Every structure is written in structure tokens, then in C-alpha cells.
């Protein structure tokens, strides 16, 4: 190992915070996934962790950047971003590109993860893959309702997940 390499207290706290978010996300996802298959439980655990990271970590970065800057902020999450800023100073001071991308990531990805969690927990029809179609219907039933030789909107040769409608192209 090189001399001078070591894990400082701030880096250690940052890693502990990330591990705590992982544990909380997995625990919440597994709790929400009780009575479901392994794939749903795994997806819920990942999505809960993903939502926490986007909303807590990235959301706090956006907050710090909009009310001041990370370099002047105090607290555990600010120390995480200060550690990150050692590699790239744009994360310490307001950089419009970084902040705008983090706003998009925190808001869109965070709420998309929450939306997907909701869809899995409430067993919404739109979370099913295309082969299953609507709840209680099969792809053969869907094909039987299609206009022969034409797609649903009058185009030839339409393909959607699990349904292929052939026509003259």
C-alpha cells in the first residue's frame, strides 16, 4: 500500500451512511414485498434503495447547491459531498451543469422509483410485461381482437411485446 493512503473519518462516515441507506432500502423493500415472489422482493429492495439515494443524497446536494454551496455546508450528508468534491471540485461549488443534472436525477429518478414501488405493491396492470397483457387476458385473446391484417391503428406489421400482428408491408 502507498504511504499516505488511508480512509479518513469523513470517508468512513460517508460509507456508513451509504451502508445505512442500503440496509434501510433493503429492509423496506423486503417488508413491502412480503407474500410476493423473489423477483418482486428483489426489485422492491433495489427500488427502495434507489429512491433513498436519489431523494436523500442527491436531493440534499441540490438543496446545498441552491441555498449556498457544499463547501460551506455542515453535517453528515455535506461531509459525504465534500469527500466527493475532493475528486472533482465542481461538486463543492455551484456548477450549473452538475446542479441541473442532479435536479433531473433526484426528481425524475427518485419519483420514478417511488412510482415503480407503488406499481409493484398495488399490482397495477401496467407493470406487467407485454406477454401477460391485461390482467386476466392472454396474448391470444389480444390477437383475436385485432383487425386481421392491420395493426390496432391501421398500420401493417405492428409488433408490440408479446403480440405480433402480420399484414402486408
Short mmCIF file of N, CA and C in Angstrom, two decimals:
data_model
loop_
_atom_site.label_atom_id
_atom_site.label_comp_id
_atom_site.label_asym_id
_atom_site.label_seq_id
_atom_site.Cartn_x
_atom_site.Cartn_y
_atom_site.Cartn_z
N UNK A 1 0.84 -1.17 0.00
CA UNK A 1 0.00 0.00 0.00
C UNK A 1 0.89 1.24 0.00
N UNK A 2 0.42 2.27 -0.68
CA UNK A 2 1.17 3.52 -0.74
C UNK A 2 1.10 4.24 0.60
N UNK A 3 2.16 4.97 0.89
CA UNK A 3 2.16 5.78 2.10
C UNK A 3 1.18 6.93 1.90
N UNK A 4 0.45 7.29 2.91
CA UNK A 4 -0.48 8.40 2.83
C UNK A 4 -1.88 7.98 2.40
N UNK A 5 -2.03 6.73 1.97
CA UNK A 5 -3.37 6.28 1.59
C UNK A 5 -4.07 5.80 2.84
N UNK A 6 -5.24 6.24 3.04
CA UNK A 6 -6.00 5.79 4.20
C UNK A 6 -7.41 6.29 4.12
N UNK A 7 -8.24 5.67 4.90
CA UNK A 7 -9.63 6.04 4.94
C UNK A 7 -9.83 7.00 6.09
N UNK A 8 -10.12 8.25 5.76
CA UNK A 8 -10.32 9.26 6.79
C UNK A 8 -11.65 9.10 7.48
N UNK A 9 -11.84 9.85 8.54
CA UNK A 9 -13.08 9.77 9.31
C UNK A 9 -14.28 10.18 8.47
N UNK A 10 -14.13 11.22 7.63
CA UNK A 10 -15.25 11.68 6.80
C UNK A 10 -15.62 10.61 5.78
N UNK A 11 -14.62 9.96 5.19
CA UNK A 11 -14.90 8.90 4.22
C UNK A 11 -15.58 7.72 4.91
N UNK A 12 -15.13 7.40 6.10
CA UNK A 12 -15.74 6.31 6.85
C UNK A 12 -17.20 6.60 7.17
N UNK A 13 -17.49 7.84 7.60
CA UNK A 13 -18.88 8.23 7.88
C UNK A 13 -19.72 8.19 6.61
N UNK A 14 -19.13 8.60 5.49
CA UNK A 14 -19.85 8.56 4.22
C UNK A 14 -20.20 7.13 3.83
N UNK A 15 -19.26 6.24 4.00
CA UNK A 15 -19.52 4.83 3.69
C UNK A 15 -20.57 4.24 4.62
N UNK A 16 -20.52 4.61 5.89
CA UNK A 16 -21.54 4.14 6.84
C UNK A 16 -22.92 4.66 6.48
N UNK A 17 -23.00 5.92 6.04
CA UNK A 17 -24.28 6.48 5.62
C UNK A 17 -24.83 5.72 4.42
N UNK A 18 -23.98 5.44 3.45
CA UNK A 18 -24.42 4.68 2.26
C UNK A 18 -24.84 3.27 2.64
N UNK A 19 -24.10 2.64 3.56
CA UNK A 19 -24.47 1.30 4.02
C UNK A 19 -25.80 1.34 4.77
N UNK A 20 -26.03 2.40 5.56
CA UNK A 20 -27.30 2.54 6.28
C UNK A 20 -28.46 2.72 5.30
N UNK A 21 -28.25 3.50 4.24
CA UNK A 21 -29.29 3.66 3.22
C UNK A 21 -29.58 2.34 2.52
N UNK A 22 -28.52 1.57 2.25
CA UNK A 22 -28.70 0.26 1.62
C UNK A 22 -29.49 -0.66 2.53
N UNK A 23 -29.13 -0.70 3.81
CA UNK A 23 -29.85 -1.55 4.77
C UNK A 23 -31.31 -1.11 4.90
N UNK A 24 -31.54 0.19 4.99
CA UNK A 24 -32.91 0.70 5.12
C UNK A 24 -33.72 0.40 3.87
N UNK A 25 -33.11 0.61 2.70
CA UNK A 25 -33.81 0.33 1.44
C UNK A 25 -34.16 -1.13 1.30
N UNK A 26 -33.22 -2.00 1.63
CA UNK A 26 -33.48 -3.45 1.55
C UNK A 26 -34.55 -3.87 2.55
N UNK A 27 -34.45 -3.38 3.77
CA UNK A 27 -35.44 -3.74 4.80
C UNK A 27 -36.84 -3.26 4.39
N UNK A 28 -36.94 -2.04 3.91
CA UNK A 28 -38.23 -1.51 3.48
C UNK A 28 -38.77 -2.28 2.28
N UNK A 29 -37.90 -2.55 1.31
CA UNK A 29 -38.33 -3.29 0.12
C UNK A 29 -38.78 -4.70 0.45
N UNK A 30 -38.06 -5.37 1.34
CA UNK A 30 -38.44 -6.73 1.73
C UNK A 30 -39.74 -6.73 2.53
N UNK A 31 -39.93 -5.69 3.35
CA UNK A 31 -41.18 -5.58 4.11
C UNK A 31 -42.35 -5.34 3.16
N UNK A 32 -42.18 -4.46 2.19
CA UNK A 32 -43.25 -4.20 1.22
C UNK A 32 -43.50 -5.42 0.33
N UNK A 33 -42.48 -6.26 0.17
CA UNK A 33 -42.59 -7.41 -0.71
C UNK A 33 -43.03 -8.70 -0.05
N UNK A 34 -43.46 -8.63 1.20
CA UNK A 34 -43.93 -9.85 1.88
C UNK A 34 -45.06 -10.49 1.09
N UNK A 35 -44.97 -11.81 0.91
CA UNK A 35 -46.00 -12.53 0.20
C UNK A 35 -45.85 -12.49 -1.31
N UNK A 36 -44.79 -11.88 -1.82
CA UNK A 36 -44.56 -11.79 -3.26
C UNK A 36 -43.40 -12.70 -3.64
N UNK A 37 -43.20 -12.88 -4.91
CA UNK A 37 -42.12 -13.71 -5.41
C UNK A 37 -40.76 -13.07 -5.18
N UNK A 38 -39.72 -13.85 -5.37
CA UNK A 38 -38.36 -13.38 -5.14
C UNK A 38 -38.00 -12.21 -6.06
N UNK A 39 -38.46 -12.25 -7.31
CA UNK A 39 -38.15 -11.17 -8.26
C UNK A 39 -38.76 -9.85 -7.79
N UNK A 40 -40.01 -9.89 -7.32
CA UNK A 40 -40.66 -8.67 -6.83
C UNK A 40 -39.98 -8.16 -5.56
N UNK A 41 -39.63 -9.07 -4.66
CA UNK A 41 -38.94 -8.64 -3.42
C UNK A 41 -37.60 -8.01 -3.75
N UNK A 42 -36.86 -8.62 -4.67
CA UNK A 42 -35.57 -8.05 -5.08
C UNK A 42 -35.74 -6.70 -5.74
N UNK A 43 -36.72 -6.59 -6.62
CA UNK A 43 -36.98 -5.31 -7.29
C UNK A 43 -37.38 -4.24 -6.29
N UNK A 44 -38.23 -4.61 -5.34
CA UNK A 44 -38.66 -3.63 -4.32
C UNK A 44 -37.49 -3.19 -3.45
N UNK A 45 -36.63 -4.12 -3.07
CA UNK A 45 -35.46 -3.76 -2.26
C UNK A 45 -34.58 -2.78 -3.03
N UNK A 46 -34.32 -3.09 -4.30
CA UNK A 46 -33.48 -2.21 -5.11
C UNK A 46 -34.14 -0.85 -5.32
N UNK A 47 -35.43 -0.84 -5.63
CA UNK A 47 -36.12 0.42 -5.89
C UNK A 47 -36.22 1.29 -4.64
N UNK A 48 -36.40 0.68 -3.48
CA UNK A 48 -36.42 1.46 -2.23
C UNK A 48 -35.06 2.09 -1.97
N UNK A 49 -34.00 1.31 -2.17
CA UNK A 49 -32.65 1.86 -2.02
C UNK A 49 -32.41 2.96 -3.04
N UNK A 50 -32.82 2.73 -4.28
CA UNK A 50 -32.64 3.70 -5.35
C UNK A 50 -33.37 5.01 -5.01
N UNK A 51 -34.60 4.91 -4.54
CA UNK A 51 -35.36 6.10 -4.17
C UNK A 51 -34.67 6.85 -3.03
N UNK A 52 -34.19 6.13 -2.04
CA UNK A 52 -33.49 6.79 -0.93
C UNK A 52 -32.24 7.52 -1.40
N UNK A 53 -31.47 6.88 -2.27
CA UNK A 53 -30.24 7.53 -2.77
C UNK A 53 -30.58 8.79 -3.54
N UNK A 54 -31.56 8.69 -4.45
CA UNK A 54 -31.89 9.86 -5.26
C UNK A 54 -32.50 10.98 -4.43
N UNK A 55 -33.41 10.64 -3.54
CA UNK A 55 -34.10 11.69 -2.80
C UNK A 55 -33.28 12.22 -1.63
N UNK A 56 -32.59 11.34 -0.91
CA UNK A 56 -31.83 11.79 0.27
C UNK A 56 -30.47 12.35 -0.13
N UNK A 57 -29.68 11.56 -0.83
CA UNK A 57 -28.32 12.01 -1.14
C UNK A 57 -28.30 13.08 -2.23
N UNK A 58 -28.88 12.76 -3.39
CA UNK A 58 -28.84 13.72 -4.49
C UNK A 58 -29.74 14.92 -4.20
N UNK A 59 -30.87 14.68 -3.54
CA UNK A 59 -31.73 15.80 -3.16
C UNK A 59 -31.03 16.76 -2.22
N UNK A 60 -30.26 16.23 -1.29
CA UNK A 60 -29.52 17.11 -0.37
C UNK A 60 -28.45 17.90 -1.10
N UNK A 61 -27.81 17.29 -2.09
CA UNK A 61 -26.82 18.02 -2.89
C UNK A 61 -27.48 19.20 -3.60
N UNK A 62 -28.64 18.97 -4.18
CA UNK A 62 -29.36 20.04 -4.87
C UNK A 62 -29.71 21.13 -3.87
N UNK A 63 -30.19 20.76 -2.69
CA UNK A 63 -30.52 21.74 -1.67
C UNK A 63 -29.29 22.56 -1.27
N UNK A 64 -28.19 21.87 -0.96
CA UNK A 64 -26.97 22.58 -0.58
C UNK A 64 -26.53 23.54 -1.68
N UNK A 65 -26.64 23.12 -2.91
CA UNK A 65 -26.18 23.94 -4.03
C UNK A 65 -27.08 25.14 -4.28
N UNK A 66 -28.36 25.00 -4.02
CA UNK A 66 -29.28 26.10 -4.30
C UNK A 66 -29.33 27.13 -3.17
N UNK A 67 -29.02 26.74 -1.95
CA UNK A 67 -29.04 27.71 -0.83
C UNK A 67 -27.64 28.23 -0.49
N UNK A 68 -26.65 27.72 -1.14
CA UNK A 68 -25.26 28.14 -0.88
C UNK A 68 -24.34 27.27 -1.70
N UNK A 69 -23.46 26.57 -1.02
CA UNK A 69 -22.65 25.56 -1.71
C UNK A 69 -22.27 24.47 -0.71
N UNK A 70 -21.82 23.36 -1.25
CA UNK A 70 -21.49 22.20 -0.42
C UNK A 70 -20.31 22.51 0.49
N UNK A 71 -19.32 23.25 -0.02
CA UNK A 71 -18.10 23.52 0.74
C UNK A 71 -18.39 24.23 2.06
N UNK A 72 -19.43 25.06 2.10
CA UNK A 72 -19.75 25.81 3.32
C UNK A 72 -20.82 25.13 4.17
N UNK A 73 -21.33 24.01 3.73
CA UNK A 73 -22.40 23.31 4.45
C UNK A 73 -21.81 22.41 5.53
N UNK A 74 -22.63 22.14 6.53
CA UNK A 74 -22.22 21.29 7.65
C UNK A 74 -23.15 20.09 7.74
N UNK A 75 -22.67 19.04 8.35
CA UNK A 75 -23.50 17.86 8.59
C UNK A 75 -22.94 16.63 7.91
N UNK A 76 -23.57 15.50 8.23
CA UNK A 76 -23.10 14.20 7.74
C UNK A 76 -23.20 14.12 6.22
N UNK A 77 -24.34 14.51 5.66
CA UNK A 77 -24.50 14.41 4.21
C UNK A 77 -23.60 15.41 3.51
N UNK A 78 -23.42 16.58 4.08
CA UNK A 78 -22.50 17.56 3.49
C UNK A 78 -21.08 17.01 3.48
N UNK A 79 -20.69 16.28 4.53
CA UNK A 79 -19.35 15.70 4.56
C UNK A 79 -19.17 14.65 3.47
N UNK A 80 -20.26 13.93 3.15
CA UNK A 80 -20.20 12.97 2.05
C UNK A 80 -19.90 13.70 0.74
N UNK A 81 -20.61 14.79 0.49
CA UNK A 81 -20.39 15.54 -0.76
C UNK A 81 -19.03 16.24 -0.76
N UNK A 82 -18.54 16.62 0.40
CA UNK A 82 -17.18 17.20 0.47
C UNK A 82 -16.14 16.15 0.12
N UNK A 83 -16.35 14.93 0.56
CA UNK A 83 -15.45 13.82 0.18
C UNK A 83 -15.48 13.64 -1.32
N UNK A 84 -16.67 13.65 -1.89
CA UNK A 84 -16.84 13.51 -3.33
C UNK A 84 -16.16 14.67 -4.06
N UNK A 85 -16.26 15.86 -3.48
CA UNK A 85 -15.67 17.05 -4.07
C UNK A 85 -14.15 17.04 -4.08
N UNK A 86 -13.52 16.17 -3.30
CA UNK A 86 -12.06 16.06 -3.35
C UNK A 86 -11.60 15.55 -4.71
N UNK A 87 -12.43 14.78 -5.37
CA UNK A 87 -12.08 14.25 -6.69
C UNK A 87 -12.47 15.22 -7.80
N UNK A 88 -13.50 16.03 -7.58
CA UNK A 88 -13.98 16.95 -8.61
C UNK A 88 -14.59 18.16 -7.92
N UNK A 89 -13.91 19.29 -7.97
CA UNK A 89 -14.32 20.49 -7.24
C UNK A 89 -15.65 21.06 -7.71
N UNK A 90 -16.14 20.64 -8.87
CA UNK A 90 -17.44 21.14 -9.34
C UNK A 90 -18.55 20.75 -8.37
N UNK A 91 -18.34 19.70 -7.59
CA UNK A 91 -19.35 19.26 -6.64
C UNK A 91 -19.34 20.09 -5.36
N UNK A 92 -18.28 20.88 -5.15
CA UNK A 92 -18.19 21.71 -3.94
C UNK A 92 -18.84 23.07 -4.11
N UNK A 93 -18.78 23.60 -5.30
CA UNK A 93 -19.29 24.94 -5.58
C UNK A 93 -20.33 24.85 -6.69
N UNK A 94 -21.22 25.79 -6.73
CA UNK A 94 -22.32 25.75 -7.69
C UNK A 94 -21.79 25.68 -9.12
N UNK A 95 -22.06 24.56 -9.77
CA UNK A 95 -21.76 24.39 -11.19
C UNK A 95 -23.11 24.12 -11.86
N UNK A 96 -23.54 25.01 -12.76
CA UNK A 96 -24.89 24.89 -13.33
C UNK A 96 -25.15 23.53 -14.01
N UNK A 97 -24.15 23.00 -14.69
CA UNK A 97 -24.35 21.72 -15.37
C UNK A 97 -24.58 20.60 -14.37
N UNK A 98 -23.72 20.52 -13.37
CA UNK A 98 -23.85 19.46 -12.36
C UNK A 98 -25.16 19.59 -11.61
N UNK A 99 -25.50 20.80 -11.19
CA UNK A 99 -26.72 21.00 -10.40
C UNK A 99 -27.96 20.69 -11.24
N UNK A 100 -27.98 21.11 -12.50
CA UNK A 100 -29.16 20.84 -13.32
C UNK A 100 -29.33 19.35 -13.57
N UNK A 101 -28.24 18.63 -13.79
CA UNK A 101 -28.34 17.18 -13.96
C UNK A 101 -28.76 16.49 -12.67
N UNK A 102 -28.28 16.97 -11.55
CA UNK A 102 -28.68 16.39 -10.27
C UNK A 102 -30.14 16.67 -9.95
N UNK A 103 -30.64 17.84 -10.35
CA UNK A 103 -32.07 18.12 -10.17
C UNK A 103 -32.89 17.11 -10.96
N UNK A 104 -32.51 16.91 -12.22
CA UNK A 104 -33.22 15.93 -13.05
C UNK A 104 -33.15 14.54 -12.44
N UNK A 105 -31.95 14.15 -12.02
CA UNK A 105 -31.76 12.81 -11.47
C UNK A 105 -32.54 12.63 -10.17
N UNK A 106 -32.40 13.59 -9.26
CA UNK A 106 -33.06 13.46 -7.96
C UNK A 106 -34.58 13.44 -8.12
N UNK A 107 -35.11 14.34 -8.92
CA UNK A 107 -36.56 14.44 -9.05
C UNK A 107 -37.12 13.32 -9.92
N UNK A 108 -36.63 13.20 -11.14
CA UNK A 108 -37.20 12.21 -12.06
C UNK A 108 -36.93 10.78 -11.61
N UNK A 109 -35.67 10.46 -11.34
CA UNK A 109 -35.35 9.09 -10.96
C UNK A 109 -35.91 8.74 -9.59
N UNK A 110 -35.86 9.69 -8.66
CA UNK A 110 -36.39 9.43 -7.33
C UNK A 110 -37.88 9.14 -7.37
N UNK A 111 -38.63 9.97 -8.07
CA UNK A 111 -40.08 9.76 -8.12
C UNK A 111 -40.45 8.62 -9.05
N UNK A 112 -39.64 8.33 -10.06
CA UNK A 112 -39.89 7.16 -10.89
C UNK A 112 -39.73 5.88 -10.05
N UNK A 113 -38.73 5.85 -9.20
CA UNK A 113 -38.56 4.69 -8.31
C UNK A 113 -39.77 4.54 -7.39
N UNK A 114 -40.26 5.66 -6.85
CA UNK A 114 -41.45 5.59 -5.99
C UNK A 114 -42.67 5.12 -6.77
N UNK A 115 -42.81 5.58 -8.01
CA UNK A 115 -43.91 5.16 -8.86
C UNK A 115 -43.85 3.65 -9.13
N UNK A 116 -42.65 3.14 -9.40
CA UNK A 116 -42.50 1.71 -9.65
C UNK A 116 -42.76 0.88 -8.40
N UNK A 117 -42.35 1.39 -7.25
CA UNK A 117 -42.66 0.71 -5.99
C UNK A 117 -44.17 0.61 -5.82
N UNK A 118 -44.86 1.72 -6.07
CA UNK A 118 -46.32 1.75 -5.98
C UNK A 118 -46.94 0.73 -6.94
N UNK A 119 -46.43 0.68 -8.17
CA UNK A 119 -46.99 -0.24 -9.17
C UNK A 119 -46.82 -1.70 -8.76
N UNK A 120 -45.69 -2.03 -8.16
CA UNK A 120 -45.46 -3.41 -7.72
C UNK A 120 -46.32 -3.74 -6.51
N UNK A 121 -46.34 -2.85 -5.53
CA UNK A 121 -47.09 -3.11 -4.29
C UNK A 121 -48.59 -3.21 -4.57
N UNK A 122 -49.11 -2.33 -5.42
CA UNK A 122 -50.54 -2.31 -5.72
C UNK A 122 -50.90 -3.22 -6.89
N UNK A 123 -49.91 -3.94 -7.43
CA UNK A 123 -50.11 -4.87 -8.55
C UNK A 123 -50.87 -4.22 -9.70
N UNK A 124 -50.40 -3.06 -10.12
CA UNK A 124 -51.02 -2.34 -11.22
C UNK A 124 -50.83 -3.09 -12.52
N UNK A 125 -51.81 -3.02 -13.39
CA UNK A 125 -51.76 -3.74 -14.65
C UNK A 125 -50.62 -3.28 -15.55
N UNK A 126 -50.23 -2.04 -15.48
CA UNK A 126 -49.20 -1.51 -16.37
C UNK A 126 -47.79 -1.94 -16.01
N UNK A 127 -47.60 -2.63 -14.91
CA UNK A 127 -46.26 -3.12 -14.58
C UNK A 127 -46.02 -4.52 -15.14
N UNK A 128 -47.04 -5.16 -15.64
CA UNK A 128 -46.89 -6.49 -16.20
C UNK A 128 -46.15 -6.39 -17.52
N UNK A 129 -45.43 -7.47 -17.86
CA UNK A 129 -44.74 -7.43 -19.15
C UNK A 129 -45.75 -7.69 -20.26
N UNK A 130 -45.37 -7.44 -21.49
CA UNK A 130 -46.26 -7.49 -22.63
C UNK A 130 -46.84 -8.86 -22.89
N UNK A 131 -46.16 -9.93 -22.52
CA UNK A 131 -46.68 -11.27 -22.78
C UNK A 131 -47.90 -11.57 -21.95
N UNK A 132 -48.02 -10.94 -20.79
CA UNK A 132 -49.16 -11.21 -19.94
C UNK A 132 -50.36 -10.37 -20.34
N UNK A 133 -50.11 -9.26 -21.02
CA UNK A 133 -51.20 -8.40 -21.44
C UNK A 133 -51.95 -7.84 -20.25
N UNK A 134 -53.23 -7.56 -20.46
CA UNK A 134 -54.04 -7.06 -19.36
C UNK A 134 -54.33 -8.18 -18.37
N UNK A 135 -54.64 -7.81 -17.18
CA UNK A 135 -54.91 -8.79 -16.14
C UNK A 135 -56.04 -9.70 -16.58
N UNK A 136 -55.79 -11.00 -16.59
CA UNK A 136 -56.81 -11.96 -16.94
C UNK A 136 -56.93 -12.23 -18.43
N UNK A 137 -56.12 -11.61 -19.28
CA UNK A 137 -56.21 -11.88 -20.71
C UNK A 137 -54.89 -12.44 -21.20
N UNK A 138 -54.95 -13.20 -22.24
CA UNK A 138 -53.74 -13.76 -22.81
C UNK A 138 -53.43 -13.06 -24.12
N UNK A 139 -52.23 -13.31 -24.66
CA UNK A 139 -51.86 -12.67 -25.92
C UNK A 139 -52.76 -13.18 -27.05
N UNK A 140 -53.27 -14.42 -26.94
CA UNK A 140 -54.18 -14.94 -27.98
C UNK A 140 -55.49 -14.16 -27.95
N UNK A 141 -55.98 -13.82 -26.77
CA UNK A 141 -57.20 -13.02 -26.69
C UNK A 141 -56.97 -11.64 -27.28
N UNK A 142 -55.80 -11.06 -27.02
CA UNK A 142 -55.49 -9.75 -27.56
C UNK A 142 -55.40 -9.81 -29.08
N UNK A 143 -54.75 -10.87 -29.62
CA UNK A 143 -54.64 -11.00 -31.07
C UNK A 143 -56.00 -11.18 -31.71
N UNK A 144 -56.94 -11.89 -31.04
CA UNK A 144 -58.24 -12.14 -31.64
C UNK A 144 -59.06 -10.87 -31.78
N UNK A 145 -58.76 -9.84 -31.02
CA UNK A 145 -59.50 -8.59 -31.11
C UNK A 145 -58.91 -7.65 -32.15
N UNK A 146 -57.75 -7.97 -32.66
CA UNK A 146 -57.10 -7.08 -33.63
C UNK A 146 -57.77 -7.23 -34.99
N UNK A 147 -57.74 -6.18 -35.76
CA UNK A 147 -58.26 -6.20 -37.12
C UNK A 147 -57.34 -7.06 -37.97
N UNK A 148 -57.82 -8.14 -38.58
CA UNK A 148 -56.94 -9.03 -39.33
C UNK A 148 -56.18 -8.29 -40.42
N UNK A 149 -54.88 -8.49 -40.42
CA UNK A 149 -54.03 -7.88 -41.45
C UNK A 149 -53.63 -6.46 -41.17
N UNK A 150 -54.19 -5.86 -40.18
CA UNK A 150 -53.88 -4.47 -39.85
C UNK A 150 -53.55 -4.37 -38.36
N UNK A 151 -52.72 -3.42 -38.03
CA UNK A 151 -52.42 -3.16 -36.63
C UNK A 151 -53.59 -2.44 -35.98
N UNK A 152 -53.48 -2.16 -34.71
CA UNK A 152 -54.55 -1.50 -33.97
C UNK A 152 -54.87 -0.13 -34.54
N UNK A 153 -53.92 0.53 -35.16
CA UNK A 153 -54.13 1.88 -35.68
C UNK A 153 -54.11 1.90 -37.20
N UNK A 154 -54.27 0.75 -37.83
CA UNK A 154 -54.34 0.70 -39.27
C UNK A 154 -53.02 0.54 -39.98
N UNK A 155 -51.92 0.40 -39.24
CA UNK A 155 -50.62 0.21 -39.88
C UNK A 155 -50.37 -1.27 -40.07
N UNK A 156 -49.60 -1.62 -41.08
CA UNK A 156 -49.28 -3.02 -41.34
C UNK A 156 -48.08 -3.46 -40.51
N UNK A 157 -48.10 -4.73 -40.11
CA UNK A 157 -46.93 -5.34 -39.48
C UNK A 157 -46.57 -4.77 -38.13
N UNK A 158 -47.52 -4.41 -37.30
CA UNK A 158 -47.25 -3.85 -35.98
C UNK A 158 -46.79 -4.96 -35.05
N UNK A 159 -45.75 -4.67 -34.28
CA UNK A 159 -45.28 -5.61 -33.27
C UNK A 159 -45.25 -4.89 -31.94
N UNK A 160 -45.85 -5.50 -30.97
CA UNK A 160 -45.74 -4.99 -29.61
C UNK A 160 -45.29 -6.16 -28.75
N UNK A 161 -44.83 -5.92 -27.53
CA UNK A 161 -44.33 -7.02 -26.71
C UNK A 161 -45.34 -8.14 -26.57
N UNK A 162 -44.98 -9.32 -27.04
CA UNK A 162 -45.82 -10.48 -26.89
C UNK A 162 -46.92 -10.61 -27.94
N UNK A 163 -47.13 -9.59 -28.77
CA UNK A 163 -48.18 -9.62 -29.77
C UNK A 163 -47.57 -9.22 -31.11
N UNK A 164 -47.73 -10.06 -32.09
CA UNK A 164 -47.28 -9.72 -33.43
C UNK A 164 -48.48 -9.80 -34.35
N UNK A 165 -48.74 -8.72 -35.04
CA UNK A 165 -49.85 -8.67 -35.97
C UNK A 165 -49.24 -8.52 -37.35
N UNK A 166 -49.43 -9.51 -38.19
CA UNK A 166 -48.82 -9.50 -39.51
C UNK A 166 -49.80 -8.93 -40.53
N UNK A 167 -49.28 -8.24 -41.45
CA UNK A 167 -50.08 -7.70 -42.54
C UNK A 167 -49.20 -7.49 -43.75
N UNK A 168 -49.74 -6.92 -44.78
CA UNK A 168 -48.92 -6.66 -45.97
C UNK A 168 -48.11 -5.40 -45.74
N UNK A 169 -46.83 -5.49 -45.98
CA UNK A 169 -45.94 -4.37 -45.73
C UNK A 169 -45.53 -3.74 -47.02
#
